[in-house]
Tab-separated table of C-alpha atoms and ligand atoms in Angstrom:
chain	number	residue	atom	x	y	z
A	1	MET	CA	0.143	-0.005	0.024
A	2	ARG	CA	1.273	3.678	-0.715
A	3	ALA	CA	-0.463	6.553	1.176
A	4	ILE	CA	0.224	8.882	-1.385
A	5	ASP	CA	1.151	8.208	-5.321
A	6	TRP	CA	0.921	9.803	-9.046
A	7	VAL	CA	-1.313	7.723	-11.063
A	8	ASP	CA	-2.734	8.331	-14.357
A	9	GLY	CA	-2.235	11.913	-14.294
A	10	ALA	CA	-3.489	12.648	-10.764
A	11	ILE	CA	-2.573	12.228	-7.046
A	12	GLU	CA	-3.776	9.179	-5.255
A	13	ILE	CA	-4.114	9.351	-1.599
A	14	VAL	CA	-5.609	6.815	0.753
A	15	ASP	CA	-8.375	9.000	2.695
A	16	GLN	CA	-7.245	9.183	6.319
A	17	THR	CA	-10.316	10.907	7.736
A	18	VAL	CA	-12.019	7.865	7.287
A	19	LEU	CA	-9.660	4.885	8.668
A	20	PRO	CA	-10.092	2.642	10.313
A	21	ALA	CA	-13.645	2.156	9.502
A	22	THR	CA	-12.994	2.284	5.793
A	23	LEU	CA	-10.006	1.878	3.148
A	24	VAL	CA	-10.724	4.279	0.473
A	25	THR	CA	-8.642	5.804	-2.117
A	26	ARG	CA	-9.268	9.338	-3.204
A	27	ARG	CA	-7.990	10.887	-6.704
A	28	LEU	CA	-6.951	14.512	-6.500
A	29	THR	CA	-7.022	16.568	-9.890
A	30	THR	CA	-6.757	19.930	-9.068
A	31	VAL	CA	-4.754	22.165	-6.664
A	32	ASP	CA	-7.873	23.020	-4.595
A	33	GLN	CA	-8.602	19.250	-4.110
A	34	LEU	CA	-5.079	18.653	-2.885
A	35	ILE	CA	-5.233	21.729	-0.556
A	36	GLU	CA	-8.589	20.856	0.873
A	37	ALA	CA	-7.085	16.815	1.335
A	38	ILE	CA	-3.878	18.394	3.381
A	39	ARG	CA	-5.941	20.619	5.628
A	40	SER	CA	-8.441	18.002	6.448
A	41	LEU	CA	-5.598	15.560	6.990
A	42	ALA	CA	-6.924	13.052	4.117
A	43	VAL	CA	-3.204	13.256	3.368
A	44	ARG	CA	-0.841	13.793	6.648
A	45	GLY	CA	2.665	13.042	8.221
A	46	ALA	CA	5.620	15.028	7.288
A	47	PRO	CA	7.431	12.921	4.650
A	48	ALA	CA	3.886	12.328	2.929
A	49	LEU	CA	3.504	16.139	2.755
A	50	GLY	CA	6.374	16.453	1.135
A	51	VAL	CA	5.592	13.962	-1.488
A	52	ALA	CA	2.004	16.112	-1.657
A	53	GLY	CA	3.897	19.386	-1.878
A	54	ALA	CA	5.901	18.364	-4.897
A	55	MET	CA	3.304	16.555	-6.845
A	56	GLY	CA	0.863	19.506	-5.983
A	57	VAL	CA	3.445	21.258	-8.008
A	58	ALA	CA	2.936	18.931	-10.822
A	59	LEU	CA	-0.594	19.534	-10.519
A	60	ALA	CA	-0.398	23.190	-10.978
A	61	ALA	CA	1.888	23.035	-13.596
A	62	ARG	CA	-0.910	21.004	-15.759
A	63	GLU	CA	-3.831	22.831	-14.194
A	64	PHE	CA	-2.494	26.571	-15.065
A	65	THR	CA	-0.703	25.837	-18.181
A	66	GLY	CA	-0.292	29.427	-19.812
A	67	ASP	CA	-0.729	31.683	-16.554
A	68	ALA	CA	2.277	31.467	-14.675
A	69	ALA	CA	1.140	34.003	-12.255
A	70	ALA	CA	-1.991	31.831	-11.250
A	71	ARG	CA	0.024	28.768	-11.270
A	72	ASP	CA	2.827	30.526	-8.714
A	73	ARG	CA	-0.053	31.479	-6.809
A	74	ALA	CA	-1.313	28.124	-6.666
A	75	VAL	CA	2.205	26.588	-5.648
A	76	GLY	CA	2.363	29.447	-2.794
A	77	ARG	CA	-1.143	28.153	-1.434
A	78	ILE	CA	0.080	24.675	-1.318
A	79	ALA	CA	3.145	25.334	0.492
A	80	ALA	CA	1.241	27.436	2.955
A	81	ALA	CA	-1.535	25.039	3.182
A	82	ARG	CA	-0.331	23.550	6.705
A	83	PRO	CA	2.648	25.412	8.237
A	84	THR	CA	4.568	23.186	10.842
A	85	ALA	CA	6.145	20.237	9.026
A	86	VAL	CA	9.177	21.155	6.766
A	87	ASN	CA	8.332	18.888	4.594
A	88	LEU	CA	5.502	20.555	2.488
A	89	ALA	CA	6.925	23.586	1.827
A	90	ALA	CA	10.058	22.266	0.910
A	91	GLY	CA	8.851	19.595	-1.300
A	92	ALA	CA	6.803	22.383	-3.209
A	93	SER	CA	9.822	24.435	-3.471
A	94	ARG	CA	12.284	21.513	-4.787
A	95	ALA	CA	9.199	20.832	-7.307
A	96	ALA	CA	9.010	24.262	-8.613
A	97	GLY	CA	12.473	24.664	-8.863
A	98	TRP	CA	11.594	22.700	-12.306
A	99	LEU	CA	8.890	25.070	-13.544
A	100	ALA	CA	10.788	26.495	-15.996
A	101	ASP	CA	11.683	23.065	-17.555
A	102	GLY	CA	7.850	22.143	-17.919
A	103	PRO	CA	5.342	20.261	-16.478
A	104	GLY	CA	7.068	16.909	-17.320
A	105	ALA	CA	10.359	17.786	-15.282
A	106	VAL	CA	8.375	18.881	-12.253
A	107	LEU	CA	6.747	15.350	-12.439
A	108	ALA	CA	9.981	13.946	-12.652
A	109	GLU	CA	11.259	15.941	-9.740
A	110	ALA	CA	8.181	14.527	-7.515
A	111	LEU	CA	8.625	11.324	-8.478
A	112	ALA	CA	12.039	11.345	-7.541
A	113	LEU	CA	11.223	12.623	-4.025
A	114	ARG	CA	8.553	10.082	-3.481
A	115	ASP	CA	11.157	7.471	-4.459
A	116	GLU	CA	13.725	9.220	-2.013
A	117	GLU	CA	11.427	8.757	0.632
A	118	ILE	CA	10.678	5.273	0.118
A	119	ALA	CA	14.457	4.303	0.358
A	120	ALA	CA	14.672	6.384	3.547
A	121	SER	CA	11.983	4.557	5.164
A	122	VAL	CA	13.879	1.543	4.568
A	123	ALA	CA	17.280	2.915	5.590
A	124	MET	CA	15.746	4.222	9.020
A	125	ALA	CA	14.238	1.089	9.853
A	126	THR	CA	17.635	-0.772	9.967
A	127	ARG	CA	19.293	2.213	11.559
A	128	GLY	CA	16.921	2.766	14.054
A	129	ALA	CA	16.040	-1.398	14.832
A	130	ASP	CA	20.346	-1.533	15.192
A	131	LEU	CA	20.283	1.500	17.779
A	132	VAL	CA	17.382	0.005	19.722
A	133	GLY	CA	19.075	-3.365	19.852
A	134	GLU	CA	22.214	-1.555	21.109
A	135	LEU	CA	20.045	0.677	23.879
A	136	CYS	CA	18.094	-1.937	25.078
A	137	GLY	CA	19.660	-5.497	24.617
A	138	GLY	CA	16.891	-7.877	24.387
A	139	ALA	CA	13.384	-7.698	23.110
A	140	ALA	CA	12.079	-4.113	23.627
A	141	ARG	CA	8.878	-2.446	25.087
A	142	VAL	CA	8.233	0.277	22.442
A	143	LEU	CA	5.988	3.314	23.403
A	144	THR	CA	5.146	5.463	20.236
A	145	HIS	CA	2.971	8.396	19.437
A	146	CYS	CA	0.851	9.733	16.601
A	147	ASN	CA	0.966	7.741	13.487
A	148	THR	CA	4.598	7.496	11.910
A	149	GLY	CA	4.002	4.652	9.561
A	150	THR	CA	3.313	3.834	5.977
A	151	LEU	CA	0.388	6.339	6.121
A	152	ALA	CA	2.571	9.281	7.215
A	153	THR	CA	5.294	8.709	4.403
A	154	VAL	CA	4.735	6.673	1.092
A	155	THR	CA	5.370	3.538	2.432
A	156	GLY	CA	7.171	1.990	5.467
A	157	GLY	CA	7.528	4.828	7.584
A	158	THR	CA	9.860	6.272	10.189
A	159	ALA	CA	9.486	5.435	14.022
A	160	LEU	CA	6.788	2.822	13.074
A	161	ALA	CA	9.073	1.328	10.481
A	162	VAL	CA	11.664	0.712	13.285
A	163	VAL	CA	8.763	-1.001	15.067
A	164	THR	CA	7.945	-3.332	12.302
A	165	GLU	CA	11.670	-3.779	11.709
A	166	LEU	CA	12.173	-4.871	15.360
A	167	HIS	CA	9.017	-6.984	15.120
A	168	ARG	CA	10.343	-8.864	11.854
A	169	ARG	CA	14.076	-9.446	14.152
A	170	GLY	CA	12.396	-11.016	16.868
A	171	GLN	CA	13.568	-7.945	18.863
A	172	LEU	CA	9.828	-6.568	19.975
A	173	ALA	CA	8.212	-7.245	23.128
A	174	GLY	CA	5.331	-5.284	22.678
A	175	VAL	CA	4.179	-1.659	21.559
A	176	ILE	CA	1.884	1.035	23.312
A	177	ALA	CA	0.304	3.451	21.029
A	178	SER	CA	-0.731	6.497	22.630
A	179	GLU	CA	-3.996	7.539	21.294
A	180	THR	CA	-3.057	10.969	20.017
A	181	ARG	CA	-5.934	13.247	21.086
A	182	PRO	CA	-7.624	15.169	19.154
A	183	LEU	CA	-7.542	13.453	15.781
A	184	LEU	CA	-6.617	10.076	17.150
A	185	GLN	CA	-3.736	9.207	14.846
A	186	GLY	CA	-2.610	6.796	17.279
A	187	ALA	CA	-5.816	5.114	17.693
A	188	ARG	CA	-7.025	5.248	14.276
A	189	LEU	CA	-4.115	4.722	12.131
A	190	THR	CA	-1.211	3.434	14.010
A	191	ALA	CA	-3.201	0.388	15.842
A	192	TRP	CA	-4.877	-0.026	12.314
A	193	GLU	CA	-1.248	-0.481	10.531
A	194	LEU	CA	-0.011	-2.251	13.509
A	195	GLY	CA	-2.856	-4.715	13.500
A	196	ARG	CA	-2.484	-5.303	9.325
A	197	ALA	CA	1.269	-5.912	9.921
A	198	GLY	CA	0.467	-8.527	12.554
A	199	VAL	CA	2.418	-6.763	15.499
A	200	PRO	CA	0.917	-6.871	19.065
A	201	TYR	CA	-0.041	-3.681	20.485
A	202	ARG	CA	-2.023	-1.958	23.229
A	203	MET	CA	-3.591	1.393	23.004
A	204	ALA	CA	-3.117	3.979	26.145
A	205	VAL	CA	-4.433	7.369	26.368
A	206	ASP	CA	-2.112	10.238	25.983
A	207	GLY	CA	-1.641	10.798	29.634
A	208	ALA	CA	-0.864	7.415	30.534
A	209	GLY	CA	2.697	7.516	28.874
A	210	PRO	CA	4.831	9.117	31.596
A	211	PHE	CA	3.212	6.939	34.254
A	212	LEU	CA	3.919	3.871	32.234
A	213	MET	CA	7.365	4.922	31.857
A	214	ALA	CA	7.565	5.613	35.424
A	215	ARG	CA	6.099	2.331	36.055
A	216	GLY	CA	8.779	0.345	34.287
A	217	GLU	CA	6.918	-0.651	31.236
A	218	VAL	CA	8.622	1.143	28.606
A	219	ASP	CA	12.292	0.513	27.303
A	220	VAL	CA	12.266	2.643	24.475
A	221	VAL	CA	10.217	5.741	23.021
A	222	LEU	CA	10.288	6.013	19.441
A	223	VAL	CA	8.562	8.897	17.607
A	224	GLY	CA	8.639	10.684	14.434
A	225	ALA	CA	9.165	14.607	13.538
A	226	ASP	CA	7.733	17.283	11.590
A	227	ARG	CA	10.793	19.305	11.894
A	228	VAL	CA	14.316	18.820	13.428
A	229	CYS	CA	15.686	22.257	14.196
A	230	ALA	CA	19.426	23.188	13.648
A	231	ASN	CA	20.097	22.949	17.436
A	232	GLY	CA	18.129	19.731	17.442
A	233	ASP	CA	14.582	21.104	18.876
A	234	VAL	CA	12.084	18.540	17.483
A	235	VAL	CA	8.857	19.438	16.586
A	236	ASN	CA	6.339	16.768	16.717
A	237	LYS	CA	2.525	15.710	17.262
A	238	ILE	CA	1.161	17.467	20.238
A	239	GLY	CA	1.923	15.200	23.255
A	240	THR	CA	5.079	14.190	22.167
A	241	TYR	CA	7.182	16.946	24.741
A	242	ALA	CA	5.091	15.301	27.755
A	243	HIS	CA	6.345	11.815	26.907
A	244	ALA	CA	9.969	13.039	26.277
A	245	LEU	CA	9.685	14.712	29.918
A	246	GLY	CA	8.674	11.085	30.950
A	247	ALA	CA	11.194	9.330	29.224
A	248	ALA	CA	13.786	11.690	30.982
A	249	ARG	CA	12.428	11.482	34.371
A	250	ALA	CA	12.363	7.582	34.031
A	251	GLY	CA	15.735	7.222	32.187
A	252	VAL	CA	13.985	5.637	29.000
A	253	PRO	CA	15.686	6.617	25.747
A	254	PHE	CA	13.692	9.070	23.724
A	255	LEU	CA	14.544	8.169	20.067
A	256	VAL	CA	13.241	10.374	17.121
A	257	VAL	CA	13.152	8.675	13.858
A	258	ALA	CA	12.839	11.172	10.703
A	259	PRO	CA	14.309	11.302	6.957
A	260	GLU	CA	16.931	14.048	6.114
A	261	SER	CA	14.264	15.751	4.393
A	262	THR	CA	12.878	16.758	7.823
A	263	MET	CA	16.179	17.943	9.028
A	264	ASP	CA	15.740	22.050	9.030
A	265	ASP	CA	19.222	23.526	9.295
A	266	GLU	CA	17.351	26.906	8.631
A	267	THR	CA	15.614	27.174	11.375
A	268	ALA	CA	17.734	27.735	14.857
A	269	GLY	CA	15.373	26.109	16.977
A	270	GLY	CA	12.034	25.355	18.147
A	271	ASP	CA	10.753	28.800	19.222
A	272	GLN	CA	11.135	29.944	15.506
A	273	VAL	CA	8.812	27.053	14.191
A	274	GLU	CA	5.393	28.275	13.600
A	275	ILE	CA	2.971	25.885	15.452
A	276	GLU	CA	-0.297	24.904	13.616
A	277	ASP	CA	-3.515	25.959	15.635
A	278	ARG	CA	-6.154	23.717	14.450
A	279	GLY	CA	-8.910	25.695	16.336
A	280	ARG	CA	-11.597	24.721	18.640
A	281	ASP	CA	-13.800	22.364	17.091
A	282	GLU	CA	-11.536	19.280	17.075
A	283	VAL	CA	-11.126	19.907	20.690
A	284	ILE	CA	-14.776	20.185	21.871
A	285	ALA	CA	-16.156	17.638	19.736
A	286	PHE	CA	-15.102	14.293	17.924
A	287	HIS	CA	-16.733	13.229	14.701
A	288	GLY	CA	-19.653	15.482	15.381
A	289	THR	CA	-20.286	14.365	19.040
A	290	ALA	CA	-19.349	16.891	21.686
A	291	VAL	CA	-17.117	16.108	24.304
A	292	ALA	CA	-17.275	19.228	26.263
A	293	PRO	CA	-20.346	21.623	27.227
A	294	PRO	CA	-21.473	24.131	24.499
A	295	GLY	CA	-19.442	27.270	24.774
A	296	ALA	CA	-16.445	25.674	25.917
A	297	GLY	CA	-13.190	27.329	24.815
A	298	ALA	CA	-10.505	25.366	23.556
A	299	ALA	CA	-6.572	25.633	22.984
A	300	ASN	CA	-5.547	23.424	20.059
A	301	PRO	CA	-1.867	23.548	19.113
A	302	ALA	CA	-1.481	20.540	16.729
A	303	PHE	CA	2.370	20.354	17.578
A	304	ASP	CA	4.518	20.868	20.555
A	305	VAL	CA	8.534	21.188	20.638
A	306	THR	CA	10.816	18.793	22.402
A	307	PRO	CA	13.872	20.265	23.369
A	308	ALA	CA	17.107	18.939	22.140
A	309	ASP	CA	18.606	18.007	25.420
A	310	LEU	CA	15.782	15.804	26.429
A	311	VAL	CA	16.155	13.721	23.058
A	312	THR	CA	18.463	10.602	23.351
A	313	ALA	CA	19.185	10.590	19.788
A	314	VAL	CA	17.674	11.427	16.183
A	315	VAL	CA	17.882	8.469	13.561
A	316	THR	CA	18.017	9.645	10.014
A	317	ASP	CA	17.927	7.484	6.761
A	318	THR	CA	22.104	8.591	6.712
A	319	ARG	CA	22.909	9.280	10.110
A	320	VAL	CA	22.416	9.086	14.167
A	321	LEU	CA	22.627	12.240	15.536
A	322	ARG	CA	23.032	13.170	19.040
A	323	PRO	CA	21.028	16.234	19.787
A	324	GLY	CA	23.466	18.278	21.901
A	325	ARG	CA	25.834	18.197	18.734
A	326	ILE	CA	23.169	18.714	16.031
A	327	GLY	CA	23.978	21.812	13.853
A	328	ALA	CA	26.439	23.577	11.444
A	329	GLY	CA	29.898	22.196	10.948
A	330	GLN	CA	29.124	19.425	13.752
A	331	PRO	CA	29.987	15.760	12.719
A	332	ALA	CA	27.293	12.710	12.784
A	333	ASP	CA	27.989	10.038	15.270
A	334	ARG	CA	28.170	7.245	12.635
B	401	MRU	O1	-1.007	16.646	12.074
B	401	MRU	P1	-0.167	15.209	11.501
B	401	MRU	O2	-1.113	13.979	11.735
B	401	MRU	O3	0.394	15.750	10.081
B	401	MRU	O4	0.876	15.057	12.509
B	401	MRU	C1	1.832	13.876	12.126
B	401	MRU	C2	3.036	13.962	12.941
B	401	MRU	O5	3.378	14.292	14.053
B	401	MRU	C3	4.090	12.999	12.861
B	401	MRU	O6	4.673	12.328	14.171
B	401	MRU	C4	5.138	13.360	12.196
B	401	MRU	O7	4.822	13.958	10.912
B	401	MRU	C5	6.104	12.194	11.962
B	401	MRU	S1	5.545	11.020	10.233
B	401	MRU	C6	6.656	10.332	10.200
């Protein structure tokens, strides 16, 4: 399965708004359809958003042939559809660099990015599983947050690819997937992916993570990232920071698994990153059912910043970084 691909002149996505109840593929043939899919999280997860951004520019190049100004506006709207994951704007920008060479060249670049993300997933799985083996010795009990599998990439995943690789190696003692309020990417998507892969898992409410670590039930935390800043700060789904604090307190390794396309050396630290605010409705209701009294206000930051000093390591497709040493001119550990 691929979460996103280019098929017969259009973007095809697995519609993540209706999982786990229904597995539906949607075809996106216009820039407006793509932007709606990105905003509604029908397509989501940093690497998948990068590919969506690049393929979106390929759509724009076709849709606005002969009107460069309209095309460029469309490219800008795609890049800005969600602000936090560095991959979206970076993917759009990379593909847009080929606009002068025509739609075919833009599409070729988007497909190259897709293929790079697929290869990156394979490399992260191996490197991440090796590191977990080193840190944990025997079979590991993993806690993960949000969804970082095939659905968040193209196929494979980041942190969840490490989980499935550990399972394949017989080095996984269990997975706790935190539900990931308010949109339940953990409960709806990660649980669905783990079930399909035959990986045993348990769900936990988000707030249980730090206590489960304190009680000795977790050997390692594996999460993805939407952006890793130059100083090693990790921007990821809201709730990640709480897990990192719990892991630090309990002495549990906290590993971030993200492709090189998510490394953002241009942004000094997490305080420079725009954190998407998704508004009140997602917090006070779920799928149309109220979970709070009418009139309740809400804070809804979709992401948080885990300071570099709480991160044991960042595993990419090419390196393992120790956060205190991430940044300009600093060599990777391996
Ligand atoms: O709002 P989402 O579902 O797009 O957020 C996704 C995450 O925060 C993931 O953890 C991150 O993109 C890494 S996915 C490989």
